[in-house]
Amino acid sequence: MKKFDKVIAITVLVYLVTSLGLLALLRGMNNKSSSEYKVEINKIYLGLVEGTSFAEPDLSSYEFIKSVSFLPESSQTSKGDIEEFYKNTNGLEYEIKPWYNEDKLLGYLRFNYVSRNSHNSILFKVEFMLFIFEAIIISVLFYVRNSILKPFNTLSEMPYELSKGNLKEELKENKNRYFGKFLWGINVLRENLDYHKIKGLKLEKEKKLLLLSISHDIKTPLNTIKLYAKAIEDEVYDTNEKKILAAKQIQEKSLEIENFVKEIIKTSSEDLLEIEVNNSEFYLKDLIDKVIVTYKEKCTLKMIDFIVGDYSNKLVKGDLNRAFEVIGNIIENAFKYGDGKEIKISFYEEDYCQLIKIFNSGETISENEFNHIFDSFYRASNARDKQGNGLGLYICKYIMKKMDGEIFAECEKEGMSFTLVLR
């Protein structure tokens, strides 16, 4: 804000300097004109008084003097002639000098002239226009300052506060045409972060309780297994029937422990994938346009050929934003694990379904790794030096199933492809 205030101050200063400069120029022109026209009057006057009769001089070489008239000194001069002599002519200024022949007054000479004072009105108009222009500029600068920069300066602290975990400070929403939607989005983000923070703490608490509960429940069958194993080791059972019964008990308790482990895995998966999917309908073009806007320039910067094939604009079922998330995840994986040559999106129709095939060039993975690429927390050998947690494709498959769709992967000769199936 301080830098912008300096810009406003500099603008005002430039205006004042320009305005004062014009006034100084005007004053200098007036002073110059007042001396120049007097020089011309004196020059003409000296030429006239050398004779004894008036003859109108040639004024073509004079800049200021426009005409010269003579009023003779005589008792026969009428009042009308006198009034006409002193009458203003076309707004010109005039100066009157007496004409003497030795000591005798012959009459009066009137010199009609124009001075540069007539330019005053033009300069004043320029000054006025300059003032109006400056007023408009200052008004625009203050509008930008108060309506754009000042609110943005207030908002600029909010992301920093969110990054520190300060999620309770709510921004007051207003009807600002520039930041109204941004304020709403920031508040929604803050609420979501706050919600997930509370949910995370609650989940952490539930996990600890679950671990304590399962630990307690596992102890019983585990102690039973240890007891039977010790008995077998010490040859407590003297018949095969008792040994078989002990083995059956160990097997039953092992199954109990296995069920507990399955319950833990199931609970962890449900908590992990609580993803909301709003199933409705959307046009395929809306999805592809969003993909192109997001990744076309990015691929250009990475010097990757980004090819989008022809398609018919079908109405498909699902969640537009979640479908974009799936495609985005696949393309981001192509950036990470592809060879940076080509990403191609093709379109097919099959059994009233829309198929979107995303191919990226690069090395393929082994058959064993390929069978696990949609598993949670699984990362293939080509991902060792890349950031990630092995959940991207797992989440993609989960989302597609929630949209009553499917996703398939295929190892091709020159790379990998993923095919999305939308109803």
PDB file of N, CA and C in Angstrom, residues 33-70:
ATOM      1  N   SER A  33       5.080  39.807 -24.973  1.00  0.00           N
ATOM      2  CA  SER A  33       4.153  40.489 -25.878  1.00  0.00           C
ATOM      3  C   SER A  33       4.006  41.954 -25.532  1.00  0.00           C
ATOM      4  N   SER A  34       4.043  42.283 -24.217  1.00  0.00           N
ATOM      5  CA  SER A  34       3.862  43.681 -23.804  1.00  0.00           C
ATOM      6  C   SER A  34       5.005  44.556 -24.320  1.00  0.00           C
ATOM      7  N   SER A  35       6.183  44.000 -24.516  1.00  0.00           N
ATOM      8  CA  SER A  35       7.308  44.796 -25.025  1.00  0.00           C
ATOM      9  C   SER A  35       7.345  44.800 -26.543  1.00  0.00           C
ATOM     10  N   GLU A  36       6.940  43.715 -27.173  1.00  0.00           N
ATOM     11  CA  GLU A  36       7.036  43.621 -28.623  1.00  0.00           C
ATOM     12  C   GLU A  36       6.057  44.541 -29.340  1.00  0.00           C
ATOM     13  N   TYR A  37       4.823  44.582 -28.852  1.00  0.00           N
ATOM     14  CA  TYR A  37       3.859  45.423 -29.565  1.00  0.00           C
ATOM     15  C   TYR A  37       4.188  46.907 -29.370  1.00  0.00           C
ATOM     16  N   LYS A  38       4.801  47.258 -28.214  1.00  0.00           N
ATOM     17  CA  LYS A  38       5.177  48.666 -27.992  1.00  0.00           C
ATOM     18  C   LYS A  38       6.302  49.074 -28.939  1.00  0.00           C
ATOM     19  N   VAL A  39       7.215  48.142 -29.204  1.00  0.00           N
ATOM     20  CA  VAL A  39       8.292  48.434 -30.156  1.00  0.00           C
ATOM     21  C   VAL A  39       7.716  48.737 -31.528  1.00  0.00           C
ATOM     22  N   GLU A  40       6.731  47.954 -31.959  1.00  0.00           N
ATOM     23  CA  GLU A  40       6.112  48.178 -33.267  1.00  0.00           C
ATOM     24  C   GLU A  40       5.367  49.511 -33.313  1.00  0.00           C
ATOM     25  N   ILE A  41       4.668  49.846 -32.225  1.00  0.00           N
ATOM     26  CA  ILE A  41       3.956  51.128 -32.165  1.00  0.00           C
ATOM     27  C   ILE A  41       4.939  52.293 -32.297  1.00  0.00           C
ATOM     28  N   ASN A  42       6.039  52.223 -31.564  1.00  0.00           N
ATOM     29  CA  ASN A  42       7.037  53.310 -31.609  1.00  0.00           C
ATOM     30  C   ASN A  42       7.642  53.429 -33.001  1.00  0.00           C
ATOM     31  N   LYS A  43       7.888  52.276 -33.648  1.00  0.00           N
ATOM     32  CA  LYS A  43       8.474  52.297 -34.987  1.00  0.00           C
ATOM     33  C   LYS A  43       7.542  52.960 -35.994  1.00  0.00           C
ATOM     34  N   ILE A  44       6.256  52.591 -35.941  1.00  0.00           N
ATOM     35  CA  ILE A  44       5.278  53.190 -36.864  1.00  0.00           C
ATOM     36  C   ILE A  44       5.078  54.664 -36.543  1.00  0.00           C
ATOM     37  N   TYR A  45       5.017  54.987 -35.261  1.00  0.00           N
ATOM     38  CA  TYR A  45       4.788  56.367 -34.836  1.00  0.00           C
ATOM     39  C   TYR A  45       5.898  57.294 -35.339  1.00  0.00           C
ATOM     40  N   LEU A  46       7.146  56.833 -35.213  1.00  0.00           N
ATOM     41  CA  LEU A  46       8.262  57.657 -35.674  1.00  0.00           C
ATOM     42  C   LEU A  46       8.206  57.881 -37.186  1.00  0.00           C
ATOM     43  N   GLY A  47       7.732  56.885 -37.920  1.00  0.00           N
ATOM     44  CA  GLY A  47       7.615  57.043 -39.363  1.00  0.00           C
ATOM     45  C   GLY A  47       6.524  58.020 -39.754  1.00  0.00           C
ATOM     46  N   LEU A  48       5.434  58.085 -38.955  1.00  0.00           N
ATOM     47  CA  LEU A  48       4.319  58.965 -39.282  1.00  0.00           C
ATOM     48  C   LEU A  48       4.611  60.421 -38.927  1.00  0.00           C
ATOM     49  N   VAL A  49       5.240  60.641 -37.809  1.00  0.00           N
ATOM     50  CA  VAL A  49       5.415  62.019 -37.324  1.00  0.00           C
ATOM     51  C   VAL A  49       6.459  62.787 -38.106  1.00  0.00           C
ATOM     52  N   GLU A  50       7.186  62.091 -38.995  1.00  0.00           N
ATOM     53  CA  GLU A  50       8.165  62.809 -39.836  1.00  0.00           C
ATOM     54  C   GLU A  50       7.467  63.655 -40.899  1.00  0.00           C
ATOM     55  N   GLY A  51       6.244  63.289 -41.245  1.00  0.00           N
ATOM     56  CA  GLY A  51       5.492  64.082 -42.224  1.00  0.00           C
ATOM     57  C   GLY A  51       4.509  65.015 -41.538  1.00  0.00           C
ATOM     58  N   THR A  52       3.714  65.714 -42.365  1.00  0.00           N
ATOM     59  CA  THR A  52       2.728  66.661 -41.810  1.00  0.00           C
ATOM     60  C   THR A  52       1.307  66.240 -42.125  1.00  0.00           C
ATOM     61  N   SER A  53       1.163  65.171 -42.898  1.00  0.00           N
ATOM     62  CA  SER A  53      -0.184  64.673 -43.212  1.00  0.00           C
ATOM     63  C   SER A  53      -0.226  63.167 -42.943  1.00  0.00           C
ATOM     64  N   PHE A  54      -1.440  62.654 -42.623  1.00  0.00           N
ATOM     65  CA  PHE A  54      -1.599  61.241 -42.251  1.00  0.00           C
ATOM     66  C   PHE A  54      -1.798  60.392 -43.493  1.00  0.00           C
ATOM     67  N   ALA A  55      -1.023  59.349 -43.586  1.00  0.00           N
ATOM     68  CA  ALA A  55      -1.219  58.326 -44.630  1.00  0.00           C
ATOM     69  C   ALA A  55      -1.085  56.958 -43.955  1.00  0.00           C
ATOM     70  N   GLU A  56      -2.096  56.108 -44.117  1.00  0.00           N
ATOM     71  CA  GLU A  56      -2.103  54.808 -43.413  1.00  0.00           C
ATOM     72  C   GLU A  56      -0.914  53.974 -43.864  1.00  0.00           C
ATOM     73  N   PRO A  57      -0.095  53.538 -42.915  1.00  0.00           N
ATOM     74  CA  PRO A  57       1.142  52.836 -43.257  1.00  0.00           C
ATOM     75  C   PRO A  57       0.887  51.385 -43.683  1.00  0.00           C
ATOM     76  N   ASP A  58       1.880  50.780 -44.322  1.00  0.00           N
ATOM     77  CA  ASP A  58       1.824  49.363 -44.699  1.00  0.00           C
ATOM     78  C   ASP A  58       2.168  48.527 -43.461  1.00  0.00           C
ATOM     79  N   LEU A  59       1.189  47.720 -43.026  1.00  0.00           N
ATOM     80  CA  LEU A  59       1.347  46.954 -41.776  1.00  0.00           C
ATOM     81  C   LEU A  59       1.606  45.464 -42.024  1.00  0.00           C
ATOM     82  N   SER A  60       1.914  45.079 -43.272  1.00  0.00           N
ATOM     83  CA  SER A  60       2.064  43.648 -43.594  1.00  0.00           C
ATOM     84  C   SER A  60       3.258  43.008 -42.890  1.00  0.00           C
ATOM     85  N   SER A  61       4.246  43.819 -42.546  1.00  0.00           N
ATOM     86  CA  SER A  61       5.438  43.265 -41.907  1.00  0.00           C
ATOM     87  C   SER A  61       5.381  43.313 -40.386  1.00  0.00           C
ATOM     88  N   TYR A  62       4.228  43.747 -39.852  1.00  0.00           N
ATOM     89  CA  TYR A  62       4.092  43.855 -38.391  1.00  0.00           C
ATOM     90  C   TYR A  62       3.223  42.722 -37.870  1.00  0.00           C
ATOM     91  N   GLU A  63       3.646  42.192 -36.739  1.00  0.00           N
ATOM     92  CA  GLU A  63       2.934  41.027 -36.160  1.00  0.00           C
ATOM     93  C   GLU A  63       1.759  41.438 -35.291  1.00  0.00           C
ATOM     94  N   PHE A  64       1.916  42.534 -34.539  1.00  0.00           N
ATOM     95  CA  PHE A  64       0.909  42.888 -33.540  1.00  0.00           C
ATOM     96  C   PHE A  64      -0.037  43.999 -34.002  1.00  0.00           C
ATOM     97  N   ILE A  65       0.473  45.006 -34.724  1.00  0.00           N
ATOM     98  CA  ILE A  65      -0.355  46.159 -35.114  1.00  0.00           C
ATOM     99  C   ILE A  65      -1.252  45.749 -36.277  1.00  0.00           C
ATOM    100  N   LYS A  66      -2.535  45.941 -36.122  1.00  0.00           N
ATOM    101  CA  LYS A  66      -3.502  45.546 -37.145  1.00  0.00           C
ATOM    102  C   LYS A  66      -4.045  46.729 -37.950  1.00  0.00           C
ATOM    103  N   SER A  67      -4.105  47.910 -37.335  1.00  0.00           N
ATOM    104  CA  SER A  67      -4.563  49.102 -38.065  1.00  0.00           C
ATOM    105  C   SER A  67      -4.160  50.346 -37.300  1.00  0.00           C
ATOM    106  N   VAL A  68      -4.080  51.484 -38.065  1.00  0.00           N
ATOM    107  CA  VAL A  68      -3.756  52.789 -37.472  1.00  0.00           C
ATOM    108  C   VAL A  68      -4.780  53.803 -37.990  1.00  0.00           C
ATOM    109  N   SER A  69      -5.366  54.549 -37.094  1.00  0.00           N
ATOM    110  CA  SER A  69      -6.344  55.576 -37.494  1.00  0.00           C
ATOM    111  C   SER A  69      -5.926  56.930 -36.917  1.00  0.00           C
ATOM    112  N   PHE A  70      -6.476  58.012 -37.537  1.00  0.00           N
ATOM    113  CA  PHE A  70      -6.068  59.376 -37.155  1.00  0.00           C
ATOM    114  C   PHE A  70      -7.299  60.218 -36.857  1.00  0.00           C
TER     115      PHE A  70
END
